[in-house]
mmCIF file of C-alpha atoms in Angstrom:
data_model
loop_
_atom_site.group_PDB
_atom_site.id
_atom_site.type_symbol
_atom_site.label_atom_id
_atom_site.label_comp_id
_atom_site.label_asym_id
_atom_site.label_seq_id
_atom_site.Cartn_x
_atom_site.Cartn_y
_atom_site.Cartn_z
ATOM 1 C CA MET Y 113 -29.993 -5.385 -3.571
ATOM 2 C CA ARG Y 114 -30.129 -9.044 -4.537
ATOM 3 C CA MET Y 115 -27.000 -11.145 -4.625
ATOM 4 C CA ARG Y 116 -27.796 -14.113 -6.827
ATOM 5 C CA LYS Y 117 -26.481 -17.572 -6.206
ATOM 6 C CA GLN Y 118 -25.628 -19.637 -9.240
ATOM 7 C CA GLY Y 119 -25.425 -23.439 -9.088
ATOM 8 C CA LEU Y 120 -22.148 -25.013 -8.059
ATOM 9 C CA LYS Y 121 -21.109 -26.200 -11.506
ATOM 10 C CA ARG Y 122 -17.484 -26.813 -12.482
ATOM 11 C CA GLY Y 123 -16.254 -24.921 -9.429
ATOM 12 C CA LEU Y 124 -18.609 -21.961 -9.825
ATOM 13 C CA THR Y 125 -19.027 -20.305 -6.448
ATOM 14 C CA THR Y 126 -21.450 -17.460 -6.104
ATOM 15 C CA TRP Y 127 -23.863 -16.463 -3.406
ATOM 16 C CA LEU Y 128 -27.125 -14.827 -2.487
ATOM 17 C CA VAL Y 129 -27.997 -12.144 -0.035
ATOM 18 C CA ALA Y 130 -31.770 -12.023 -0.047
ATOM 19 C CA THR Y 131 -34.078 -9.283 1.093
ATOM 20 C CA THR Y 132 -33.023 -9.955 4.685
ATOM 21 C CA LEU Y 133 -30.019 -7.738 3.880
ATOM 22 C CA LEU Y 134 -32.329 -4.772 3.542
ATOM 23 C CA ALA Y 135 -34.144 -5.761 6.709
ATOM 24 C CA SER Y 136 -30.927 -6.060 8.678
ATOM 25 C CA ALA Y 137 -29.661 -2.758 7.309
ATOM 26 C CA CYS Y 138 -32.853 -0.880 8.152
ATOM 27 C CA SER Y 139 -34.232 -2.707 11.223
ATOM 28 C CA THR Y 140 -32.907 -0.133 13.679
ATOM 29 C CA GLN Y 141 -32.073 3.504 13.498
ATOM 30 C CA GLN Y 142 -28.657 2.762 14.963
ATOM 31 C CA SER Y 143 -27.522 0.419 12.197
ATOM 32 C CA ALA Y 144 -29.203 2.120 9.234
ATOM 33 C CA PRO Y 145 -26.740 4.027 7.045
ATOM 34 C CA PRO Y 146 -27.386 7.700 6.350
ATOM 35 C CA SER Y 147 -29.518 8.636 3.362
ATOM 36 C CA ASN Y 148 -27.688 10.276 0.476
ATOM 37 C CA PRO Y 149 -30.140 11.498 -2.179
ATOM 38 C CA ALA Y 150 -29.319 11.866 -5.864
ATOM 39 C CA GLN Y 151 -27.994 15.194 -6.982
ATOM 40 C CA PRO Y 152 -30.587 17.627 -8.355
ATOM 41 C CA GLY Y 153 -30.503 18.309 -12.047
ATOM 42 C CA ALA Y 154 -29.040 14.913 -13.015
ATOM 43 C CA ALA Y 155 -30.217 13.292 -16.224
ATOM 44 C CA THR Y 156 -33.204 10.933 -15.997
ATOM 45 C CA PRO Y 157 -33.013 7.527 -17.735
ATOM 46 C CA ALA Y 158 -35.720 6.476 -20.151
ATOM 47 C CA ALA Y 159 -39.012 5.606 -18.473
ATOM 48 C CA SER Y 160 -38.842 2.041 -19.763
ATOM 49 C CA GLU Y 161 -35.584 1.558 -17.837
ATOM 50 C CA ALA Y 162 -36.641 3.358 -14.648
ATOM 51 C CA LYS Y 163 -37.369 0.189 -12.646
ATOM 52 C CA ALA Y 164 -35.006 -2.195 -14.439
ATOM 53 C CA PRO Y 165 -32.380 -3.498 -12.019
ATOM 54 C CA ILE Y 166 -28.837 -2.178 -12.093
ATOM 55 C CA ARG Y 167 -26.721 -5.302 -12.373
ATOM 56 C CA ILE Y 168 -23.191 -5.425 -10.967
ATOM 57 C CA GLY Y 169 -20.889 -8.392 -11.548
ATOM 58 C CA VAL Y 170 -18.243 -8.910 -8.881
ATOM 59 C CA LEU Y 171 -15.209 -11.073 -9.678
ATOM 60 C CA ALA Y 172 -13.481 -12.353 -6.547
ATOM 61 C CA SER Y 173 -11.206 -15.163 -5.391
ATOM 62 C CA LEU Y 174 -13.591 -17.194 -3.258
ATOM 63 C CA THR Y 175 -11.280 -20.192 -3.580
ATOM 64 C CA GLY Y 176 -7.564 -20.445 -4.251
ATOM 65 C CA ALA Y 177 -4.555 -18.617 -2.858
ATOM 66 C CA LEU Y 178 -6.381 -15.307 -2.313
ATOM 67 C CA GLU Y 179 -9.754 -16.532 -1.101
ATOM 68 C CA ASP Y 180 -9.582 -14.547 2.150
ATOM 69 C CA TYR Y 181 -9.135 -11.366 0.106
ATOM 70 C CA GLY Y 182 -12.119 -12.210 -2.088
ATOM 71 C CA LYS Y 183 -14.371 -12.931 0.856
ATOM 72 C CA GLN Y 184 -13.357 -9.690 2.551
ATOM 73 C CA THR Y 185 -14.029 -7.695 -0.622
ATOM 74 C CA THR Y 186 -17.485 -9.173 -1.180
ATOM 75 C CA ARG Y 187 -18.432 -8.536 2.440
ATOM 76 C CA GLY Y 188 -17.370 -4.932 2.065
ATOM 77 C CA PHE Y 189 -19.218 -4.536 -1.215
ATOM 78 C CA GLU Y 190 -22.469 -5.704 0.379
ATOM 79 C CA LEU Y 191 -22.017 -3.244 3.231
ATOM 80 C CA GLY Y 192 -21.071 -0.434 0.847
ATOM 81 C CA ILE Y 193 -24.254 -0.782 -1.209
ATOM 82 C CA ALA Y 194 -26.324 -0.690 1.985
ATOM 83 C CA TYR Y 195 -24.506 2.368 3.324
ATOM 84 C CA ALA Y 196 -24.375 4.355 0.098
ATOM 85 C CA THR Y 197 -28.064 3.871 -0.681
ATOM 86 C CA GLY Y 198 -29.241 4.684 2.831
ATOM 87 C CA GLY Y 199 -30.461 1.103 3.229
ATOM 88 C CA THR Y 200 -32.808 1.232 0.212
ATOM 89 C CA ASN Y 201 -30.467 -0.723 -2.100
ATOM 90 C CA GLU Y 202 -31.766 1.407 -4.960
ATOM 91 C CA VAL Y 203 -30.452 4.356 -6.921
ATOM 92 C CA GLY Y 204 -32.285 6.499 -9.475
ATOM 93 C CA GLY Y 205 -35.430 4.480 -8.791
ATOM 94 C CA ARG Y 206 -33.699 1.243 -9.828
ATOM 95 C CA PRO Y 207 -32.946 -1.722 -7.545
ATOM 96 C CA ILE Y 208 -29.353 -2.939 -7.387
ATOM 97 C CA GLU Y 209 -28.613 -6.579 -8.125
ATOM 98 C CA VAL Y 210 -25.152 -7.993 -7.444
ATOM 99 C CA ILE Y 211 -23.866 -11.246 -8.942
ATOM 100 C CA VAL Y 212 -20.630 -12.636 -7.507
ATOM 101 C CA GLU Y 213 -18.434 -15.055 -9.451
ATOM 102 C CA ASP Y 214 -15.432 -17.005 -8.167
ATOM 103 C CA THR Y 215 -12.317 -16.572 -10.319
ATOM 104 C CA GLU Y 216 -10.593 -19.356 -8.352
ATOM 105 C CA THR Y 217 -7.501 -17.099 -8.558
ATOM 106 C CA LYS Y 218 -6.976 -18.339 -12.123
ATOM 107 C CA SER Y 219 -6.758 -15.904 -15.032
ATOM 108 C CA ASP Y 220 -8.470 -18.176 -17.562
ATOM 109 C CA VAL Y 221 -11.341 -18.764 -15.161
ATOM 110 C CA ALA Y 222 -11.601 -15.012 -14.531
ATOM 111 C CA VAL Y 223 -12.042 -14.386 -18.274
ATOM 112 C CA LYS Y 224 -14.730 -17.080 -18.535
ATOM 113 C CA LYS Y 225 -16.619 -15.712 -15.527
ATOM 114 C CA ALA Y 226 -16.367 -12.115 -16.749
ATOM 115 C CA THR Y 227 -17.633 -13.147 -20.194
ATOM 116 C CA LYS Y 228 -20.554 -14.943 -18.554
ATOM 117 C CA LEU Y 229 -21.389 -11.889 -16.465
ATOM 118 C CA ILE Y 230 -21.316 -9.615 -19.514
ATOM 119 C CA GLU Y 231 -22.985 -11.798 -22.120
ATOM 120 C CA ASP Y 232 -25.357 -13.992 -20.109
ATOM 121 C CA GLU Y 233 -26.106 -11.900 -17.035
ATOM 122 C CA GLN Y 234 -26.034 -8.569 -18.915
ATOM 123 C CA VAL Y 235 -24.304 -6.742 -16.069
ATOM 124 C CA ASP Y 236 -23.880 -2.978 -16.214
ATOM 125 C CA PHE Y 237 -20.639 -2.914 -14.177
ATOM 126 C CA LEU Y 238 -17.746 -5.216 -13.387
ATOM 127 C CA VAL Y 239 -15.870 -5.117 -10.063
ATOM 128 C CA GLY Y 240 -12.684 -6.966 -9.113
ATOM 129 C CA SER Y 241 -10.677 -8.857 -8.766
ATOM 130 C CA SER Y 242 -8.571 -10.191 -5.894
ATOM 131 C CA SER Y 243 -5.615 -11.065 -8.130
ATOM 132 C CA SER Y 244 -3.730 -8.645 -10.373
ATOM 133 C CA GLY Y 245 -3.215 -11.458 -12.871
ATOM 134 C CA ASP Y 246 -6.955 -12.160 -13.023
ATOM 135 C CA THR Y 247 -7.703 -8.463 -13.376
ATOM 136 C CA LEU Y 248 -5.222 -7.884 -16.187
ATOM 137 C CA ALA Y 249 -6.802 -10.765 -18.101
ATOM 138 C CA VAL Y 250 -10.281 -9.221 -17.783
ATOM 139 C CA VAL Y 251 -9.420 -5.554 -18.419
ATOM 140 C CA PRO Y 252 -9.685 -5.835 -22.260
ATOM 141 C CA LEU Y 253 -13.229 -7.208 -21.959
ATOM 142 C CA ALA Y 254 -14.374 -4.044 -20.201
ATOM 143 C CA GLU Y 255 -13.311 -1.946 -23.175
ATOM 144 C CA GLU Y 256 -14.588 -4.435 -25.755
ATOM 145 C CA HIS Y 257 -18.065 -4.494 -24.203
ATOM 146 C CA LYS Y 258 -18.051 -0.875 -22.963
ATOM 147 C CA LYS Y 259 -18.559 -1.709 -19.292
ATOM 148 C CA ILE Y 260 -17.168 0.316 -16.399
ATOM 149 C CA MET Y 261 -14.844 -1.919 -14.386
ATOM 150 C CA VAL Y 262 -14.010 -0.801 -10.861
ATOM 151 C CA VAL Y 263 -10.759 -2.497 -9.835
ATOM 152 C CA GLU Y 264 -10.595 -3.677 -6.235
ATOM 153 C CA PRO Y 265 -8.347 -4.879 -4.597
ATOM 154 C CA ALA Y 266 -5.810 -5.745 -7.373
ATOM 155 C CA ALA Y 267 -2.776 -3.475 -7.052
ATOM 156 C CA ALA Y 268 -0.443 -4.037 -10.034
ATOM 157 C CA ASP Y 269 0.607 -0.711 -11.557
ATOM 158 C CA SER Y 270 0.084 -2.001 -15.089
ATOM 159 C CA ILE Y 271 -3.699 -2.099 -14.596
ATOM 160 C CA THR Y 272 -3.764 1.703 -14.663
ATOM 161 C CA ALA Y 273 -0.609 2.028 -16.776
ATOM 162 C CA ASP Y 274 0.287 0.024 -19.891
ATOM 163 C CA ASN Y 275 -2.903 -2.076 -19.756
ATOM 164 C CA TRP Y 276 -5.297 0.729 -18.869
ATOM 165 C CA ASN Y 277 -8.311 1.717 -20.929
ATOM 166 C CA PRO Y 278 -10.930 4.457 -20.321
ATOM 167 C CA TYR Y 279 -13.451 2.004 -18.827
ATOM 168 C CA ILE Y 280 -11.127 1.134 -15.940
ATOM 169 C CA PHE Y 281 -11.461 2.951 -12.594
ATOM 170 C CA ARG Y 282 -9.505 1.751 -9.572
ATOM 171 C CA THR Y 283 -10.574 2.317 -5.960
ATOM 172 C CA ALA Y 284 -7.756 0.047 -4.721
ATOM 173 C CA ARG Y 285 -4.380 1.598 -4.125
ATOM 174 C CA ASN Y 286 -1.725 0.542 -6.617
ATOM 175 C CA SER Y 287 1.761 -0.853 -6.077
ATOM 176 C CA SER Y 288 3.369 2.553 -6.543
ATOM 177 C CA GLN Y 289 1.311 4.004 -3.711
ATOM 178 C CA ASP Y 290 2.523 1.169 -1.491
ATOM 179 C CA ALA Y 291 6.074 1.636 -2.712
ATOM 180 C CA ILE Y 292 6.141 5.380 -2.175
ATOM 181 C CA ALA Y 293 4.885 4.945 1.375
ATOM 182 C CA GLY Y 294 7.412 2.177 2.012
ATOM 183 C CA ALA Y 295 10.337 4.032 0.476
ATOM 184 C CA LEU Y 296 9.634 7.253 2.342
ATOM 185 C CA ALA Y 297 9.773 5.254 5.564
ATOM 186 C CA ILE Y 298 13.251 3.718 5.119
ATOM 187 C CA ALA Y 299 15.156 5.011 2.058
ATOM 188 C CA LYS Y 300 17.931 7.481 2.835
ATOM 189 C CA GLN Y 301 21.251 8.443 1.275
ATOM 190 C CA GLY Y 302 23.567 5.433 1.266
ATOM 191 C CA THR Y 303 21.013 2.947 2.651
ATOM 192 C CA LYS Y 304 21.428 -0.543 1.185
ATOM 193 C CA ILE Y 305 18.096 -2.320 0.597
ATOM 194 C CA ALA Y 306 17.082 -5.784 -0.595
ATOM 195 C CA THR Y 307 13.541 -6.623 -1.670
ATOM 196 C CA LEU Y 308 11.513 -9.827 -1.517
ATOM 197 C CA ALA Y 309 8.364 -10.096 -3.626
ATOM 198 C CA PRO Y 310 6.174 -12.664 -5.427
ATOM 199 C CA ASP Y 311 7.164 -13.423 -8.994
ATOM 200 C CA TYR Y 312 4.162 -11.983 -10.866
ATOM 201 C CA ALA Y 313 2.763 -8.598 -11.864
ATOM 202 C CA PHE Y 314 1.873 -7.458 -8.338
ATOM 203 C CA GLY Y 315 5.347 -8.149 -6.973
ATOM 204 C CA ARG Y 316 7.430 -6.989 -9.933
ATOM 205 C CA ASP Y 317 5.432 -3.775 -10.382
ATOM 206 C CA GLY Y 318 5.771 -3.078 -6.672
ATOM 207 C CA VAL Y 319 9.524 -3.536 -6.657
ATOM 208 C CA ALA Y 320 9.957 -1.377 -9.765
ATOM 209 C CA ALA Y 321 7.989 1.446 -8.145
ATOM 210 C CA PHE Y 322 9.817 1.056 -4.818
ATOM 211 C CA LYS Y 323 13.207 1.094 -6.561
ATOM 212 C CA GLU Y 324 12.365 4.297 -8.434
ATOM 213 C CA VAL Y 325 11.450 6.176 -5.268
ATOM 214 C CA ALA Y 326 14.181 4.654 -3.081
ATOM 215 C CA GLU Y 327 16.958 5.528 -5.530
ATOM 216 C CA LYS Y 328 15.679 9.096 -5.758
ATOM 217 C CA GLN Y 329 16.093 9.200 -1.966
ATOM 218 C CA GLY Y 330 19.726 8.127 -2.378
ATOM 219 C CA ALA Y 331 19.321 4.472 -1.387
ATOM 220 C CA GLN Y 332 20.864 1.522 -3.253
ATOM 221 C CA LEU Y 333 18.965 -1.671 -4.110
ATOM 222 C CA VAL Y 334 21.544 -4.420 -3.663
ATOM 223 C CA LEU Y 335 19.209 -7.333 -4.466
ATOM 224 C CA GLU Y 336 15.780 -7.908 -5.978
ATOM 225 C CA GLU Y 337 14.645 -11.365 -4.919
ATOM 226 C CA TYR Y 338 11.469 -12.924 -6.372
ATOM 227 C CA ALA Y 339 9.804 -16.060 -4.989
ATOM 228 C CA ASP Y 340 7.182 -18.266 -6.568
ATOM 229 C CA GLN Y 341 3.715 -16.957 -5.697
ATOM 230 C CA LYS Y 342 2.713 -20.312 -4.151
ATOM 231 C CA THR Y 343 5.944 -21.243 -2.403
ATOM 232 C CA THR Y 344 5.986 -22.267 1.235
ATOM 233 C CA ASP Y 345 9.777 -22.422 1.482
ATOM 234 C CA PHE Y 346 11.557 -19.072 1.341
ATOM 235 C CA THR Y 347 14.905 -20.494 2.507
ATOM 236 C CA PRO Y 348 16.783 -20.085 -0.819
ATOM 237 C CA ASN Y 349 15.528 -16.517 -1.207
ATOM 238 C CA LEU Y 350 16.424 -15.543 2.344
ATOM 239 C CA GLN Y 351 19.894 -17.078 2.056
ATOM 240 C CA LYS Y 352 20.612 -14.834 -0.937
ATOM 241 C CA ILE Y 353 19.345 -11.823 1.000
ATOM 242 C CA ILE Y 354 21.599 -12.610 3.969
ATOM 243 C CA GLN Y 355 24.568 -12.922 1.638
ATOM 244 C CA ALA Y 356 23.800 -9.500 0.095
ATOM 245 C CA LYS Y 357 24.127 -7.875 3.572
ATOM 246 C CA PRO Y 358 21.522 -5.102 3.134
ATOM 247 C CA ASP Y 359 20.636 -2.606 5.836
ATOM 248 C CA TYR Y 360 16.944 -3.263 5.196
ATOM 249 C CA LEU Y 361 14.795 -5.988 3.674
ATOM 250 C CA PHE Y 362 11.629 -4.527 2.190
ATOM 251 C CA VAL Y 363 8.981 -7.228 1.726
ATOM 252 C CA ILE Y 364 6.050 -7.125 -0.687
ATOM 253 C CA TRP Y 365 3.728 -10.106 -0.307
ATOM 254 C CA SER Y 366 0.098 -11.204 -0.594
ATOM 255 C CA GLY Y 367 -1.642 -14.461 0.181
ATOM 256 C CA ALA Y 368 -1.630 -16.912 3.069
ATOM 257 C CA ASN Y 369 1.896 -18.289 2.462
ATOM 258 C CA THR Y 370 3.791 -15.475 4.135
ATOM 259 C CA PRO Y 371 7.578 -15.410 4.750
ATOM 260 C CA TRP Y 372 7.473 -13.970 8.282
ATOM 261 C CA SER Y 373 8.025 -17.168 10.256
ATOM 262 C CA GLN Y 374 11.062 -18.086 8.176
ATOM 263 C CA ILE Y 375 12.446 -14.549 8.404
ATOM 264 C CA SER Y 376 12.286 -14.974 12.173
ATOM 265 C CA ASP Y 377 13.681 -18.530 12.136
ATOM 266 C CA MET Y 378 16.638 -17.477 9.989
ATOM 267 C CA LYS Y 379 17.307 -14.561 12.366
ATOM 268 C CA LEU Y 380 17.684 -11.815 9.763
ATOM 269 C CA GLN Y 381 17.176 -9.078 12.331
ATOM 270 C CA GLU Y 382 19.808 -10.577 14.633
ATOM 271 C CA GLN Y 383 22.199 -10.364 11.660
ATOM 272 C CA GLY Y 384 21.638 -6.627 11.380
ATOM 273 C CA ILE Y 385 18.998 -6.649 8.634
ATOM 274 C CA LYS Y 386 16.043 -4.460 9.551
ATOM 275 C CA ILE Y 387 12.658 -5.542 8.186
ATOM 276 C CA SER Y 388 10.072 -3.212 6.683
ATOM 277 C CA THR Y 389 6.815 -3.879 4.868
ATOM 278 C CA GLY Y 390 3.233 -2.872 4.405
ATOM 279 C CA THR Y 391 1.208 -4.636 7.079
ATOM 280 C CA ALA Y 392 -1.528 -6.889 5.800
ATOM 281 C CA ASP Y 393 -4.641 -8.699 7.035
ATOM 282 C CA PHE Y 394 -5.269 -10.207 10.460
ATOM 283 C CA ALA Y 395 -4.068 -13.664 9.380
ATOM 284 C CA THR Y 396 -0.750 -12.219 8.230
ATOM 285 C CA LEU Y 397 -0.361 -10.075 11.332
ATOM 286 C CA LYS Y 398 -0.646 -13.256 13.425
ATOM 287 C CA THR Y 399 2.512 -14.525 11.709
ATOM 288 C CA MET Y 400 4.391 -11.287 12.472
ATOM 289 C CA LYS Y 401 4.704 -11.622 16.242
ATOM 290 C CA SER Y 402 8.471 -11.442 15.949
ATOM 291 C CA MET Y 403 8.137 -8.132 14.091
ATOM 292 C CA VAL Y 404 6.975 -6.064 17.102
ATOM 293 C CA GLY Y 405 8.660 -2.658 16.874
ATOM 294 C CA MET Y 406 8.898 -2.767 13.066
ATOM 295 C CA GLU Y 407 8.088 0.505 11.321
ATOM 296 C CA GLY Y 408 6.341 0.426 7.973
ATOM 297 C CA PHE Y 409 3.018 1.397 6.477
ATOM 298 C CA THR Y 410 -0.472 0.092 5.883
ATOM 299 C CA LEU Y 411 -3.342 0.893 3.576
ATOM 300 C CA TYR Y 412 -5.902 0.200 6.346
ATOM 301 C CA TYR Y 413 -6.364 -0.992 9.898
ATOM 302 C CA TYR Y 414 -9.808 -0.537 11.362
ATOM 303 C CA GLU Y 415 -8.641 1.560 14.327
ATOM 304 C CA LEU Y 416 -6.724 4.117 12.227
ATOM 305 C CA PRO Y 417 -9.260 6.177 10.177
ATOM 306 C CA LYS Y 418 -11.363 8.607 12.188
ATOM 307 C CA ASN Y 419 -14.550 9.323 10.225
ATOM 308 C CA GLU Y 420 -18.221 8.382 10.325
ATOM 309 C CA VAL Y 421 -18.032 5.970 7.383
ATOM 310 C CA ASN Y 422 -15.361 3.879 9.097
ATOM 311 C CA ASP Y 423 -17.215 4.110 12.406
ATOM 312 C CA TRP Y 424 -20.357 2.732 10.711
ATOM 313 C CA LEU Y 425 -18.394 0.013 8.916
ATOM 314 C CA THR Y 426 -16.679 -1.153 12.092
ATOM 315 C CA GLU Y 427 -19.888 -1.205 14.112
ATOM 316 C CA GLU Y 428 -22.003 -2.847 11.406
ATOM 317 C CA HIS Y 429 -19.366 -5.439 10.518
ATOM 318 C CA LYS Y 430 -19.120 -6.483 14.160
ATOM 319 C CA LYS Y 431 -22.921 -6.788 14.338
ATOM 320 C CA ARG Y 432 -23.192 -8.963 11.259
ATOM 321 C CA TYR Y 433 -20.078 -11.104 11.703
ATOM 322 C CA ASN Y 434 -19.950 -12.312 15.298
ATOM 323 C CA GLY Y 435 -18.049 -9.364 16.695
ATOM 324 C CA GLU Y 436 -15.298 -9.453 14.051
ATOM 325 C CA ALA Y 437 -13.711 -6.128 13.089
ATOM 326 C CA PRO Y 438 -13.362 -5.389 9.361
ATOM 327 C CA ASP Y 439 -10.179 -6.861 7.914
ATOM 328 C CA LEU Y 440 -7.786 -5.290 5.390
ATOM 329 C CA PHE Y 441 -9.847 -5.561 2.191
ATOM 330 C CA VAL Y 442 -13.348 -5.094 3.609
ATOM 331 C CA PRO Y 443 -13.129 -1.277 3.328
ATOM 332 C CA GLY Y 444 -11.949 -1.604 -0.272
ATOM 333 C CA GLY Y 445 -15.043 -3.554 -1.212
ATOM 334 C CA MET Y 446 -17.150 -0.944 0.548
ATOM 335 C CA THR Y 447 -15.341 1.836 -1.297
ATOM 336 C CA ALA Y 448 -15.925 0.230 -4.710
ATOM 337 C CA ALA Y 449 -19.647 0.032 -3.976
ATOM 338 C CA MET Y 450 -19.774 3.624 -2.729
ATOM 339 C CA ALA Y 451 -17.979 4.890 -5.842
ATOM 340 C CA ILE Y 452 -20.445 3.125 -8.147
ATOM 341 C CA VAL Y 453 -23.443 4.440 -6.238
ATOM 342 C CA GLU Y 454 -22.022 7.967 -6.229
ATOM 343 C CA ALA Y 455 -21.581 7.812 -10.008
ATOM 344 C CA LEU Y 456 -25.135 6.492 -10.454
ATOM 345 C CA LYS Y 457 -26.485 9.286 -8.289
ATOM 346 C CA LYS Y 458 -24.793 11.750 -10.591
ATOM 347 C CA SER Y 459 -26.400 10.056 -13.618
ATOM 348 C CA ASN Y 460 -29.723 9.414 -11.819
ATOM 349 C CA GLY Y 461 -29.406 5.722 -12.566
ATOM 350 C CA ASP Y 462 -28.113 5.915 -16.135
ATOM 351 C CA THR Y 463 -25.698 2.979 -16.538
ATOM 352 C CA ASN Y 464 -24.353 3.858 -19.995
ATOM 353 C CA ALA Y 465 -20.588 3.642 -19.578
ATOM 354 C CA ASP Y 466 -19.760 6.369 -22.079
ATOM 355 C CA ASN Y 467 -22.048 8.730 -20.169
ATOM 356 C CA LEU Y 468 -20.580 7.709 -16.806
ATOM 357 C CA ILE Y 469 -16.902 8.120 -17.715
ATOM 358 C CA PRO Y 470 -16.924 11.955 -17.792
ATOM 359 C CA LEU Y 471 -18.962 12.001 -14.565
ATOM 360 C CA MET Y 472 -16.453 9.739 -12.806
ATOM 361 C CA GLU Y 473 -13.266 11.438 -14.019
ATOM 362 C CA GLY Y 474 -12.190 13.706 -11.189
ATOM 363 C CA MET Y 475 -15.099 12.494 -9.037
ATOM 364 C CA SER Y 476 -14.571 12.593 -5.287
ATOM 365 C CA PHE Y 477 -16.407 10.149 -3.055
ATOM 366 C CA ASP Y 478 -16.452 9.071 0.574
ATOM 367 C CA SER Y 479 -14.817 5.888 1.822
ATOM 368 C CA PRO Y 480 -13.846 4.318 5.152
ATOM 369 C CA LYS Y 481 -10.411 5.915 4.594
ATOM 370 C CA GLY Y 482 -11.895 9.365 4.031
ATOM 371 C CA LYS Y 483 -12.298 11.255 0.787
ATOM 372 C CA MET Y 484 -10.944 9.656 -2.384
ATOM 373 C CA THR Y 485 -10.738 11.112 -5.897
ATOM 374 C CA PHE Y 486 -10.471 9.404 -9.291
ATOM 375 C CA ARG Y 487 -7.556 11.110 -11.022
ATOM 376 C CA PRO Y 488 -8.807 12.100 -14.514
ATOM 377 C CA GLU Y 489 -5.643 11.038 -16.330
ATOM 378 C CA ASP Y 490 -5.660 7.343 -15.329
ATOM 379 C CA HIS Y 491 -8.739 6.879 -13.106
ATOM 380 C CA GLN Y 492 -6.571 5.844 -10.137
ATOM 381 C CA ALA Y 493 -8.147 6.719 -6.793
ATOM 382 C CA LEU Y 494 -5.872 9.007 -4.780
ATOM 383 C CA GLN Y 495 -6.079 8.164 -1.097
ATOM 384 C CA VAL Y 496 -4.443 8.433 2.292
ATOM 385 C CA MET Y 497 -1.919 5.830 3.497
ATOM 386 C CA TYR Y 498 -0.727 5.281 7.064
ATOM 387 C CA ALA Y 499 2.788 5.203 8.526
ATOM 388 C CA ILE Y 500 2.698 2.716 11.404
ATOM 389 C CA ARG Y 501 4.677 0.885 14.026
ATOM 390 C CA LEU Y 502 3.780 -2.626 15.200
ATOM 391 C CA GLU Y 503 3.077 -2.820 18.931
ATOM 392 C CA GLN Y 504 1.834 -5.607 21.177
ATOM 393 C CA LYS Y 505 -1.446 -4.872 22.968
ATOM 394 C CA ASP Y 506 -3.075 -6.851 25.765
ATOM 395 C CA GLY Y 507 -5.943 -9.000 24.555
ATOM 396 C CA VAL Y 508 -4.951 -8.872 20.855
ATOM 397 C CA GLU Y 509 -3.395 -11.987 19.319
ATOM 398 C CA TRP Y 510 -1.337 -10.112 16.720
ATOM 399 C CA PRO Y 511 0.943 -7.050 16.676
ATOM 400 C CA VAL Y 512 -1.251 -3.975 16.262
ATOM 401 C CA PRO Y 513 -0.437 -1.254 13.689
ATOM 402 C CA VAL Y 514 -0.238 1.995 15.681
ATOM 403 C CA LEU Y 515 -0.434 5.268 13.785
ATOM 404 C CA MET Y 516 2.781 7.248 13.423
ATOM 405 C CA GLY Y 517 1.286 9.631 10.885
ATOM 406 C CA GLU Y 518 -1.013 9.888 7.892
ATOM 407 C CA LEU Y 519 0.534 10.037 4.438
ATOM 408 C CA PRO Y 520 -1.873 12.277 2.501
ATOM 409 C CA PRO Y 521 -2.950 11.577 -1.097
ATOM 410 C CA GLU Y 522 -0.734 14.278 -2.560
ATOM 411 C CA GLU Y 523 2.375 12.656 -1.022
ATOM 412 C CA THR Y 524 1.592 9.109 -2.136
ATOM 413 C CA ALA Y 525 0.101 9.915 -5.554
ATOM 414 C CA PRO Y 526 1.681 7.437 -8.003
ATOM 415 C CA PRO Y 527 3.222 8.479 -11.329
ATOM 416 C CA ILE Y 528 0.844 8.653 -14.276
ATOM 417 C CA ARG Y 529 1.993 5.832 -16.535
ATOM 418 C CA ASN Y 530 -0.819 5.106 -18.980
ATOM 419 C CA ASN Y 531 -0.043 5.827 -22.610
ATOM 420 C CA ARG Y 532 -3.492 6.900 -23.813
#
């Protein structure tokens, strides 16, 4: 696999992983991922294409509000290609080339970068992006140019609902999966709940899904509070929440500007408002020290899944990145890569999107979270979620999500909302 670095022009940020990636993946038996040969009987591409590279364009926020998410995703994607190909970085006799483009967490930039990847770089697949807004802007291009787009880690429901098209497959969980997990944890008959979320597609879709499930459980949403995505002052929002006197505040947030310090400073819990949320990346967990004892959910924490893919990811990530464990969105990047490779194994390297769609619908594939399956109706990956409690552990500088129980895919499967 070759990750090409473009020149830094007008904010373009891409990067190169040269053949040393293959060497590092295969240098020892311990770190080499298991081989996973193509399925017998799969179609063979034309001989003239047999050695042509398979080109994958990854859209990620490498700068801007979600840059940590983008960097985690691209790390995971690199590791996923290595693992899924058994260290060869080839599938169907074709080498894999990955080109990463920085969306800067701006929708107009995302469209420009996606157009460049499709028209100039002639990619066979798109992957991304970190922002739901960026992703929604790019989704129509996938259909226009007939390119499979694997969505990771963007979570807005509308990506696989009103804005979905048949070329979109999502390995990321969506907001409804988060909401169902969150609602099952706290919503009961007569419970009064307020929500706090960012004022864009990710937040509004998440609240809508949470409200639907919570009200079915008999709870009442007494306030839906939305804050500017880039705000650093949540005081006005939290004052309204205090005035509403809910039993619980359910928080949906993404990005570095988290509300946790202000929630603690304004003493919501001391005023009888319990806090619940989906726990996020390490940086966010560091801001949640006052939340020890909180019960909620998470989509991933590296100590929770017990399977060989996650074991390999954790070990290999620590080897490559100075002992660091994989953060929240690293496994998602790995999963997106593994799903693409699994589909290409089924097609023996054929990258024609219209041929791949029927192979990928209903396809199950391994991931660091265990087995996932693309639901045929909307191409949303069904996956396990984790009910957790935050606990303080010696030697760890943030509250650690401790497993209370797995929420299996059939319990957290979101409603099918696409209209096609």
